[in-house]
Structures are given as C-alpha cells and as structure tokens.
Coordinates of C-alpha atoms in Angstrom, one line a residue:
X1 CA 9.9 -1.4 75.4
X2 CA 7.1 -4.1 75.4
X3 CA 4.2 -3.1 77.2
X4 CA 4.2 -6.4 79.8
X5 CA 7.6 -5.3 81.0
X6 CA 6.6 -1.8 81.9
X7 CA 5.5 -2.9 85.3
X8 CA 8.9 -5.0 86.3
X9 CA 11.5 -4.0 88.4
X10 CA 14.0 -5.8 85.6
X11 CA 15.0 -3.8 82.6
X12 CA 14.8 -5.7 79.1
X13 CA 14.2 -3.1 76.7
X14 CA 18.1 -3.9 75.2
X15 CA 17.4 -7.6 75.0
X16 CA 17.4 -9.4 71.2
X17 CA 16.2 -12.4 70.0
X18 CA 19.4 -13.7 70.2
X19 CA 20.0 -12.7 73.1
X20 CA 16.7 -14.7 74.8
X21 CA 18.1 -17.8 72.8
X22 CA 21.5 -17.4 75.0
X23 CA 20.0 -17.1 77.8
X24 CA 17.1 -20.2 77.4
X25 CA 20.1 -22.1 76.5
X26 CA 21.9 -21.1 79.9
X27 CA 19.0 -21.8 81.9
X28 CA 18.8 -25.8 80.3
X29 CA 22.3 -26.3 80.7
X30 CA 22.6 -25.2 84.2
X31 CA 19.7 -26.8 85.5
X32 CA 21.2 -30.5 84.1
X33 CA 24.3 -29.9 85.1
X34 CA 22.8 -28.8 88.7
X35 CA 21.3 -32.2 88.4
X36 CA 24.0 -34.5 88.2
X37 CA 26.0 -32.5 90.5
X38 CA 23.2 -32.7 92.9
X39 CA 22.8 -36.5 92.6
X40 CA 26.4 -37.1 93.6
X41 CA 25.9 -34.5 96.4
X42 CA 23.2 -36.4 97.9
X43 CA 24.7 -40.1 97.5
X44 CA 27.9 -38.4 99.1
X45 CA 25.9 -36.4 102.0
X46 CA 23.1 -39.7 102.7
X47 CA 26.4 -42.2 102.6
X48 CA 28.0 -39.8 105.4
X49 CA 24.9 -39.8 107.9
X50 CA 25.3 -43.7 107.1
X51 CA 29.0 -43.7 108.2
X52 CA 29.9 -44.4 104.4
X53 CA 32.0 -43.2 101.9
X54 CA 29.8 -43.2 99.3
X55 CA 31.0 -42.6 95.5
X56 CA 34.8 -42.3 95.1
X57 CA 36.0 -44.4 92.3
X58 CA 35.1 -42.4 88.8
X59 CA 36.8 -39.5 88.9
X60 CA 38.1 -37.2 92.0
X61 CA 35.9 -37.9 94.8
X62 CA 33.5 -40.0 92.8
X63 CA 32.1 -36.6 90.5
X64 CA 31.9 -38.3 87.5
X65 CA 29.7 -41.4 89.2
X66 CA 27.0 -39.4 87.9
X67 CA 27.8 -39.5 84.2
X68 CA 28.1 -43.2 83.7
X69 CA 25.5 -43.6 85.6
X70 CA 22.9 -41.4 83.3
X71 CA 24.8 -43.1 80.1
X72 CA 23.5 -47.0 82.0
X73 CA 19.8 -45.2 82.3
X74 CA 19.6 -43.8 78.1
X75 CA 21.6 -47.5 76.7
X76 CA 18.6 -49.7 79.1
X77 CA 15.7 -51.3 77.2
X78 CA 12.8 -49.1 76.5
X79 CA 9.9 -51.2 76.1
X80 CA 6.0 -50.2 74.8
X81 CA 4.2 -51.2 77.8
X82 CA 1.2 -54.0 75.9
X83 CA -2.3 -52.4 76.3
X84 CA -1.1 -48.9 77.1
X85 CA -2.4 -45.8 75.7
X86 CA 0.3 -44.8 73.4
X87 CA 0.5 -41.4 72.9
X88 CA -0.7 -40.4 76.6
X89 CA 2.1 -43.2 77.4
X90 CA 5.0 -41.6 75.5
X91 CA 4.0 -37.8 76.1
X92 CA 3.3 -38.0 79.8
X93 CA 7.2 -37.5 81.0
X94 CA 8.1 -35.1 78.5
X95 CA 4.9 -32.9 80.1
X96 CA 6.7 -33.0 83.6
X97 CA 10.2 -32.3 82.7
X98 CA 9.3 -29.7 80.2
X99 CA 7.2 -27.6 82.5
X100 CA 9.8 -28.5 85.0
X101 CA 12.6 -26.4 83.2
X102 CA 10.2 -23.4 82.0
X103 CA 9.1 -22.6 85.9
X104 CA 12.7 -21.0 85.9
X105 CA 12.7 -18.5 83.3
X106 CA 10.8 -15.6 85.4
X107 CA 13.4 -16.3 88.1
X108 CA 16.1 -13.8 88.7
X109 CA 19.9 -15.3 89.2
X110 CA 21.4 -11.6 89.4
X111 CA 21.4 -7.7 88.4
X112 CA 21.8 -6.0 85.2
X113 CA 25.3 -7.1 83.6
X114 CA 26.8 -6.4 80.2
X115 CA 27.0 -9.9 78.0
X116 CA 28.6 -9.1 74.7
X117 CA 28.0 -5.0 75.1
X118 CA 24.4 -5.9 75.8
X119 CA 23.4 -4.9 79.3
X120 CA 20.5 -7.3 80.2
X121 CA 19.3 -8.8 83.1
X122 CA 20.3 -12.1 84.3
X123 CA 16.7 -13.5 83.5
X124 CA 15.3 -15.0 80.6
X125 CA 11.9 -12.8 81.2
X126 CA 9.4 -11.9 83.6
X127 CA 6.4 -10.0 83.9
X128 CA 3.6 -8.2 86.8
X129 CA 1.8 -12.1 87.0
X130 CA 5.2 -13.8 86.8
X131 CA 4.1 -15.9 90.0
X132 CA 1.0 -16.6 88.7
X133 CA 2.8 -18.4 85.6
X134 CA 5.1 -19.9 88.0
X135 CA 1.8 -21.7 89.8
X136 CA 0.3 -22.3 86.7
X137 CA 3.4 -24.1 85.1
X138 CA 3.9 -26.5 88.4
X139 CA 0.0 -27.1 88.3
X140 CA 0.1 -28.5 84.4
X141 CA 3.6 -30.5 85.7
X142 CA 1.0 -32.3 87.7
X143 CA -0.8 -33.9 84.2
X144 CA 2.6 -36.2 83.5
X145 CA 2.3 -37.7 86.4
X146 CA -1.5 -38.2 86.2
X147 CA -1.6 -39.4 82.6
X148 CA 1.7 -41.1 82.8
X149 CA -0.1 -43.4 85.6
X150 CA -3.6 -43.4 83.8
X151 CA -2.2 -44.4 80.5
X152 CA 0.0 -47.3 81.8
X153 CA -3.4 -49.3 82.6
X154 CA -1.8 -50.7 85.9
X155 CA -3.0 -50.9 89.1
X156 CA 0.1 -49.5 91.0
X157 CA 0.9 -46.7 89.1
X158 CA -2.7 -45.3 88.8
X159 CA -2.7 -45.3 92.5
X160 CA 0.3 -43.4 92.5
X161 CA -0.9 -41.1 90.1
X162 CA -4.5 -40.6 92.4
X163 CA -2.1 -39.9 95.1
X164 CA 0.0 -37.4 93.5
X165 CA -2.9 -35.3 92.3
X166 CA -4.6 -35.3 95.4
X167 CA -1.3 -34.1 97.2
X168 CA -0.8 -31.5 94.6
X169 CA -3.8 -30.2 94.7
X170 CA -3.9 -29.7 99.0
X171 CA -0.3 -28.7 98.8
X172 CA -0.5 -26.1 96.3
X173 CA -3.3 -24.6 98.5
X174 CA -1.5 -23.7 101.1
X175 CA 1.5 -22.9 99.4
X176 CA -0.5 -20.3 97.2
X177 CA -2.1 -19.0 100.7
X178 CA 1.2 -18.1 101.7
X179 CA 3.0 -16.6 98.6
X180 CA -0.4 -14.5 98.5
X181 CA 1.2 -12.5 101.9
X182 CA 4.6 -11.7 100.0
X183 CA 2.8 -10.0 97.3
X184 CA 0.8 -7.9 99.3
X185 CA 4.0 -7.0 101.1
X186 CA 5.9 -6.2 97.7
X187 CA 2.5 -4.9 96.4
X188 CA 3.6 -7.2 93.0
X189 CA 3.7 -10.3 91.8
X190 CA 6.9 -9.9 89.3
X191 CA 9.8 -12.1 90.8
X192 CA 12.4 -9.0 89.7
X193 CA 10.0 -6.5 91.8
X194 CA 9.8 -8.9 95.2
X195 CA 13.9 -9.2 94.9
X196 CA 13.8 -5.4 94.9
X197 CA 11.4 -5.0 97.8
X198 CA 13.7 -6.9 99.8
X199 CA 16.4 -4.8 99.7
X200 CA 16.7 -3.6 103.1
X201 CA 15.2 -6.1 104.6
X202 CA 14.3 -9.9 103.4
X203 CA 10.7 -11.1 103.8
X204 CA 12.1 -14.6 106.4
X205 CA 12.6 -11.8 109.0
X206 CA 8.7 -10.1 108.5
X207 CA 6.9 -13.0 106.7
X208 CA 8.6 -16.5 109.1
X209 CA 4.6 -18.0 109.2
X210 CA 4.6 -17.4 105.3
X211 CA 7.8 -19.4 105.0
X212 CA 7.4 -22.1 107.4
X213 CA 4.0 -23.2 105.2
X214 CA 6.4 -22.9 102.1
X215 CA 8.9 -24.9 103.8
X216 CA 6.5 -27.5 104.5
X217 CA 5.4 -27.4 101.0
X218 CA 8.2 -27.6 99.4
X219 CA 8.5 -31.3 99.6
X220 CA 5.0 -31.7 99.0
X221 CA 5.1 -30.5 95.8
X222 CA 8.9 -32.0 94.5
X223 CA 7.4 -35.7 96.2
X224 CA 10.2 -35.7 98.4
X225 CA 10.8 -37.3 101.6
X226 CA 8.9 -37.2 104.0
X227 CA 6.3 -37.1 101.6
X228 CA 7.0 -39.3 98.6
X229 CA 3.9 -41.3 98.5
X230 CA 3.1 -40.9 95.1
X231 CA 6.3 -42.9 94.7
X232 CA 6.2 -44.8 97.8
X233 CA 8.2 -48.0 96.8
X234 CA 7.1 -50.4 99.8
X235 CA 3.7 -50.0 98.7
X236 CA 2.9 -49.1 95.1
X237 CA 7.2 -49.7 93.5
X238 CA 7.1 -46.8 91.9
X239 CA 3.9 -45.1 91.3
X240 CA 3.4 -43.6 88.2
X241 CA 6.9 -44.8 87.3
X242 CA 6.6 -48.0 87.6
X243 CA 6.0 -49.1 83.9
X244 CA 8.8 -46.6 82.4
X245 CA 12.2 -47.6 81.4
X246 CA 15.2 -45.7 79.8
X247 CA 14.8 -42.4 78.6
X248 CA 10.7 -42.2 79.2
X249 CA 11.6 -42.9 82.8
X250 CA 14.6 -40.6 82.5
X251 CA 12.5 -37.5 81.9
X252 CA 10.3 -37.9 84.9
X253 CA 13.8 -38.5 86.8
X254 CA 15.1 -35.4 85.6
X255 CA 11.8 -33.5 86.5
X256 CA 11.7 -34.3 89.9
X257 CA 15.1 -33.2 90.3
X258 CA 15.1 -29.7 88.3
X259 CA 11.8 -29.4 90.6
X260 CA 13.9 -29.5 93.7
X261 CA 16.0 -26.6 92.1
X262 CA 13.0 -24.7 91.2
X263 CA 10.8 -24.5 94.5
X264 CA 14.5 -24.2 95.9
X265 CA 15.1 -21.0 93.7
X266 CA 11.6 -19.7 94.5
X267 CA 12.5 -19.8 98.1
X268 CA 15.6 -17.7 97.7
X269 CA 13.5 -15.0 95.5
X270 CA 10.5 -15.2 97.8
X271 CA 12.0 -15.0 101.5
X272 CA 15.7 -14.3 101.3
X273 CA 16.3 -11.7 99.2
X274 CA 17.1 -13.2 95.9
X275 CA 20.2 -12.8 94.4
X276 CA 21.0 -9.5 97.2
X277 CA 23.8 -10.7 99.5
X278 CA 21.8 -9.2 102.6
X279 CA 23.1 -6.5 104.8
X280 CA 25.6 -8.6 106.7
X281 CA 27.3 -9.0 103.5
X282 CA 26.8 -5.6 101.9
X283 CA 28.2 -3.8 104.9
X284 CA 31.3 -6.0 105.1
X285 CA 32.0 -5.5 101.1
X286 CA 31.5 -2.0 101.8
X287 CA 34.4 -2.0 104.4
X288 CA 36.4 -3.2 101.4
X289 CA 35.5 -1.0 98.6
X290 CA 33.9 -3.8 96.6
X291 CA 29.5 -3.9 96.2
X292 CA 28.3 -7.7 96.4
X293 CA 25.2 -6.4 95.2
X294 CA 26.7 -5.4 91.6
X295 CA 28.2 -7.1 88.8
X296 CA 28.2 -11.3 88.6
X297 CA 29.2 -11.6 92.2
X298 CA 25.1 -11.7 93.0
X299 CA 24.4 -14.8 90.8
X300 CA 27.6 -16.8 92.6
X301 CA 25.1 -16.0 95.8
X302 CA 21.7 -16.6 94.1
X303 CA 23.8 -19.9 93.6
X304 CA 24.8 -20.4 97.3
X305 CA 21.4 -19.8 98.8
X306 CA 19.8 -22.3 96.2
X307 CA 22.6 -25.3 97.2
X308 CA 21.5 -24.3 100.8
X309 CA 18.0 -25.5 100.6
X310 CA 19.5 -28.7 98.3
X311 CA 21.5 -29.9 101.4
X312 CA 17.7 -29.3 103.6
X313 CA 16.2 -31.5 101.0
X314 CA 19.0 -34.6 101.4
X315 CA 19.1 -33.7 104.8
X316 CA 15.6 -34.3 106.0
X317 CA 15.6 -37.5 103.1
X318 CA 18.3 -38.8 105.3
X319 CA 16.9 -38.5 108.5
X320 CA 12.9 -38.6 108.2
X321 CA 10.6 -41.4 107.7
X322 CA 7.1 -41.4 105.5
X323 CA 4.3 -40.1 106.6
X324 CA 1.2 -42.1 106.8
X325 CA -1.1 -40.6 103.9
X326 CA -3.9 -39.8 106.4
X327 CA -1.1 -37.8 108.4
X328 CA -0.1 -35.9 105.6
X329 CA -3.4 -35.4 104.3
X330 CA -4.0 -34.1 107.9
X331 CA -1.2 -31.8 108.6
X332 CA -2.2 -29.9 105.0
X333 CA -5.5 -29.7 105.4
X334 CA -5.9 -29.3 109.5
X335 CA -2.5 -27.7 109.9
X336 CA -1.2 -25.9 107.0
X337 CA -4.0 -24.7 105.3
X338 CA -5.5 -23.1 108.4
X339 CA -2.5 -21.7 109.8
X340 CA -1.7 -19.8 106.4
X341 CA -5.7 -18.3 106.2
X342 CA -4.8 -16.4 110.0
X343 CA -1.7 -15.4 108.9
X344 CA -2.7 -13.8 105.9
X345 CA -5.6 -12.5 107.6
X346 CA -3.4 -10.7 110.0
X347 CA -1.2 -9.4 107.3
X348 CA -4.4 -8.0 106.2
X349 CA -5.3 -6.3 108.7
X350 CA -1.6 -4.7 109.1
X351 CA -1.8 -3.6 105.4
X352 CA -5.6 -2.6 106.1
X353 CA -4.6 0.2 108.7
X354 CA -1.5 0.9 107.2
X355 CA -3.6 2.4 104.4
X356 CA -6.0 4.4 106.5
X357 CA -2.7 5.6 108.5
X358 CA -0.1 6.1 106.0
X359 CA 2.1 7.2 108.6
X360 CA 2.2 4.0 110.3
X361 CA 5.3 1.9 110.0
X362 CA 4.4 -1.4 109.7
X363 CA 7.8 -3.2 110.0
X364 CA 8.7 -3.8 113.6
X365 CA 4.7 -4.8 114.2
X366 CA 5.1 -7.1 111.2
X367 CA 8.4 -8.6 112.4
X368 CA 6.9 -8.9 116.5
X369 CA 3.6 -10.4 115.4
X370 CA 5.4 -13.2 112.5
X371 CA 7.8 -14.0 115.4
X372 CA 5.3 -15.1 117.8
X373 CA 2.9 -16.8 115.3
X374 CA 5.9 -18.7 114.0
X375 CA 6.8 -20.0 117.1
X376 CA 2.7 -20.6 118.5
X377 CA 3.1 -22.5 115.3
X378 CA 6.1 -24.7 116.1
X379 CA 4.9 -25.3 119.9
X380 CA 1.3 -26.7 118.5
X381 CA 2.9 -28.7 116.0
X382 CA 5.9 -30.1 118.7
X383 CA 2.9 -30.5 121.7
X384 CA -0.1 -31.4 120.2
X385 CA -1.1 -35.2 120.0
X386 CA -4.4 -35.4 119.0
X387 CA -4.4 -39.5 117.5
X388 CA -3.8 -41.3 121.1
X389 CA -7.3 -41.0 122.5
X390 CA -9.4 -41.1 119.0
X391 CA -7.1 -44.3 118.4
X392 CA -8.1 -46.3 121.3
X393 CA -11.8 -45.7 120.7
X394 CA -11.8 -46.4 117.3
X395 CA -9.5 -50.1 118.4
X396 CA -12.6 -50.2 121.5
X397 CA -15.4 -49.5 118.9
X398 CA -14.0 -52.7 116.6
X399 CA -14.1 -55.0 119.4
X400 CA -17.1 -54.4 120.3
X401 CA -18.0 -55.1 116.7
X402 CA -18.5 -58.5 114.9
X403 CA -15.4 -58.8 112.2
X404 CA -16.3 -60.8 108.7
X405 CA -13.2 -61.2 106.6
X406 CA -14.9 -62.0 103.8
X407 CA -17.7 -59.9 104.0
X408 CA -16.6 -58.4 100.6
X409 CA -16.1 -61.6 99.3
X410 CA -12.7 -62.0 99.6
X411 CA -10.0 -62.6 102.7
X412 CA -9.4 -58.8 104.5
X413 CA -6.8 -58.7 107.5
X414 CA -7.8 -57.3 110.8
X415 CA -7.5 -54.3 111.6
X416 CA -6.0 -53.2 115.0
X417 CA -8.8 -53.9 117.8
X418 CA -10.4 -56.2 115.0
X419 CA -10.2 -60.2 115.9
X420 CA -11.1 -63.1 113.2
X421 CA -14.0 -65.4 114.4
X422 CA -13.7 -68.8 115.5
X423 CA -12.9 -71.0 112.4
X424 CA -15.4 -73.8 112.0
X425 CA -12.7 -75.8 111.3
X426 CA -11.6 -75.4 114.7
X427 CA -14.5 -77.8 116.7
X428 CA -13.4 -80.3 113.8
X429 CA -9.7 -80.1 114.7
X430 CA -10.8 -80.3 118.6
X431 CA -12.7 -83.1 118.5
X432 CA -10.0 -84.9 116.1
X433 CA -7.8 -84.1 118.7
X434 CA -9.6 -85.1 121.6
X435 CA -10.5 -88.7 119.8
X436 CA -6.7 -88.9 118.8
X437 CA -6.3 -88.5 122.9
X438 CA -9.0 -90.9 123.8
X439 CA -7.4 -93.3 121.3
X440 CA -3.5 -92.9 122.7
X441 CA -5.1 -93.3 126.3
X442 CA -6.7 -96.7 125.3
X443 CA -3.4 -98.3 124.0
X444 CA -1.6 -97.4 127.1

C-alpha cells in the first residue's frame, strides 16, 4: 500500500491505474450532468415561488431545456477582447473550472464496493491533509476570477474581480476557523476518516456553531445570492464575466455551478455524516434485514443529502436580496469570524480536559454547550441593530459640513444628509425672473 494512504480510513491498496481513470471519468461526468439537471431545477423551483411554470416545452417537464440551451452558449460568437492580455485572457476560466472539478476527488460518495471484481472505494483518492488540498484547490479557483478580470483591461470587471478576492479571502477565514473544530473532533483531516468518526453520531448535532459559520460561507465562497457581488449585475454587469463570450464564458459558468456541488458535498462529509444514512435510517433498515450503510445504497444518500443543500441554494436565491458590500464585509469580519474564534476556543478547552481526564465523556457537554451557542448566535444576529444610531450621526455630521461636488474635479452626488450649495446661477435666474415680473406688471 502507498505510504500517504496508511493513515485513511478508506482502503485503496486494490485500486489500478485503470481503475483511478474510471473513477476521474465518473466524477467529470457526474458533476456536468449534476449541472444541467441543477439549472432546470432552479428555473423550475425560482419560476414556482414566482407563481410560474417555468420550463415545460423541450422534453417531459422542460428537462431537456437545459441542453439546447448549453448548445446556444458553445455555437455564440467568441470574440478576442482588443487590448487584452491574451494568454491571462484565454487561461483565466479554464483555471476556475478546472480546480472546480478536482476539489471533488478526496470526497467520499459511498463504502467499499466491488466494480469489475475490484473492491475499491467509491473515491477517486484521499489522504491525512485531504482538507487541506480541498482549501488549497478552492483558494487557487480564486486566480480565474482575479486574472480573468485583470487581463480584460476594463473597468467593470476588474472591480469585480477586486471584489471577489477580497470576499474570498474574509470568507475562507472563517470557513477554515470552523472546519479547524471538526478535525479536532475526528482528530484527522482525511475526508474518509471524519465520515467514519461520524458513525454514531453526526458532527450538526455536537458541532451546530461550526456549521452555521459554514452555512454562511457557503455562498460566500460559490458568489451566490445573497452575496454575488463579484457579479453584481446592477452595478458592475457581470464582473469578471463581463468581457467573455461562448465557451470562455462557459467555463466560468460551469465553475460556479460544480462549486455549488462541491461546498454542498463538503457539507454532507463534514456535518452529516457523509454518505452514512444516520441512525434513524440504519435502525429502520435493520427492522427489515437490509444495511443502508453497505453496498451502493450509501452513494443514492450521499446523493440525497447533496440535492438537499442544492434546493437551500435556489431557495435563499429566490427569496433574499444583496447585501450591501459593507454589510457583508461586516457580518464576516464582525460576526463570523469572531464567533468561530470562541467556538473553537471552547472546543478547545473540551478537548483540553478531555485529555487530562481521559475518563471524561465529552459528548453530552459538547452537544449542551453547541446548542446554546448556536442559538446566542441566532438571537444576536435576529436582535442586534447596530447601523440606526451610527447612521443618523454620520447624516447629522454631513450637514453640518460644507458639501463641494466638484471638489475632485468632477460632478459627485450627495450623499444622504449631504445638500448641494446654492448654484450661482440661481441669483441670475431670480433676478431674470423678478425683472420678467416687473416687466409683465408694467404692461398691465
């Protein structure tokens, strides 16, 4: 067996070469066909919170919308944006989709099965620093989007680009804050070994702090609704799309989606037990004579779970506005951030004792103390309003302040609070007026 896999719960000592290539292959193919399932799912689930119908025409219910639509994308003009830098230009996308579709081949869809008399794992690989490559992968997925906006030498996009880097970067903070408490709690960082911790127990019950700030994340990182701004159209049309057509613009489609299936997928590993149907499930199959835990039956709900948090992402597109950037930059660096550093702080503490007492069971205090920081968690963010007072005497502050619109040398609106000063047109049209009067007054 290879040394690196000496230290995973998963078992690929029978694997082959060809083998791996089956596998790889499995994991492309999957993930675009998840896609264009998963954009008819969402045009179908937005059109119903929008009393429509939405696609029904190609094929039953409208499933094959999605094909013809893909075909319209790779048959549209793909122009060379004039003054770009080519290569950066044309390599940009491919950087985001291919990192995109390697973040899932440490993930675990099921249990050891036999494929062709080869019993093997149904994962492409994994290792003890799988997470870490995981991070690592999503982090470089961040360079199409910055050099895709950099290279196009346009205003928009490279402020979309800015953007998405900046988000990334707070984001992926607090999202690594709280993935740092589920491997101290599985005591690994292999994605096979934290499926296997959870066996009797999934980490959503004794981690629910930990998964809230990955919750939260989530969309951060996939530039989702509520927080799309690196794409904001209102503002900036596309962001670092803006100046891609056909299949360049394609790739960066496809990547954002097959992101959406990825942090989805790390979700299910991370906080609800993976591919294991749970004990609900496993004590019902049991009354049956039939192990849900066993066999291909696990990957059909690895599969569920992941479609789960697909219908939170269209749901909360559906019903959620954009944040302002200065709210979002708030709530991840004045509410996530800090509220993952004292929950892994007190997980630290837990595991702190639990090694001086090695007769302590650590569950039930575990599961007591996540509850209630969860919900001190939910009240601060449902209660707080901390903008109302700071906003009136920031609008106070600016009229009591002289406002130049072109103090920068060219026109700036006011801002709220801020009033223009008296045109000096405006004693010229008075006193027009008031001679136009005098005149009028005279005929009569």
């Amino acid at each position: 067996m290879n040394p690196i896999f000496t230290q995973v719960a998963a078992d690929f000592s029978h694997d082959t070469w060809w083998m791996s290539v089956i596998k790889a292959l499995f994991i492309v193919v999957f993930l675009i066909f998840s896609v264009i399932f998963a954009l008819w799912f969402e045009r179908r689930l937005i059109a119903r919170f929008q009393n429509r119908v939405g696609p029904n025409t190609v094929g039953p219910f409208g499933l094959g919308q999605s094909f013809p639509d893909a075909l319209k994308l790779l048959l549209k003009e793909d122009f060379w944006l004039a003054g770009a830098e080519k290569v950066v230009y044309l390599v940009a996308p491919v950087i985001t989709a291919i990192c995109a579709f390697s973040a899932m081949a440490v993930i675990p869809m099921g249990p050891e099965v036999s494929i062709f008399g080869i019993h093997t794992p149904l994962q492409l690989t994994d290792s003890p620093v799988a997470m870490l490559f995981v991070l690592a992968v999503a982090a470089l997925g961040e360079y199409g989007m910055v050099f895709g906006g950099w290279s196009a030498k346009s205003t928009l996009p490279l402020y979309g680009s800015v953007r998405s880097a900046t988000q990334m970067i707070s984001y992926e903070l607090a999202q690594g804050l709280s993935l740092v408490t589920i491997f101290l709690a599985a005591a690994t960082m292999s994605t096979s070994g934290i499926v296997q911790a959870q066996q009797d127990l999934w980490n959503v019950v004794t981690l629910l702090p930990a998964f809230l700030v990955f919750l939260v994340t989530m969309f951060g990182e996939t530039n989702r609704l509520p927080f799309d701004l690196p794409e904001a159209e209102g503002e900036i049309v596309a962001g670092p799309h803006t100046e891609y057509s056909s299949m360049k613009f394609a790739w960066y489609y496809l990547g954002e989606y097959v992101n959406m299936f990825n942090v989805s997928m790390l979700a299910v590993t991370l906080f609800f037990g993976g591919w294991r149907s749970g004990p609900i499930l496993t004590y019902l199959g049991g009354l049956i004579g039939f192990d849900p835990n066993v066999g291909w039956f696990p990957m059909l709900v690895f599969i569920v779970k992941v479609w789960i948090f697909i219908a939170i992402f269209i749901w909360v597109r559906a019903t959620l506005l954009r944040f302002r950037y200065d709210q979002f930059m708030k709530l991840g660096w004045k509410g996530l951030i800090p509220s993952a550093l004292i929950w892994l702080a007190i997980v630290l503490v837990i595991h702190g004792y639990k090694m001086v007492t090695p007769e302590f069971d650590d569950r039930w205090p575990t599961i007591i103390l996540s509850t209630g920081f969860a919900a001190i968690m939910l009240i601060w963010a449902l209660v707080r309003d901390d903008e109302t007072v700071p906003q009136a005497q920031l609008i106070a502050e600016r009229e009591s302040q002289e406002f130049d619109g072109f103090e920068d040398g060219y026109p700036v609106p006011p801002l709220p609070g801020q009033h223009l000063p008296p045109s000096p047109r405006a004693a010229r049209r008075i006193a027009q007026s008031a001679s136009t009067t005098l005149e009028e007054a005279k005929n009569d």
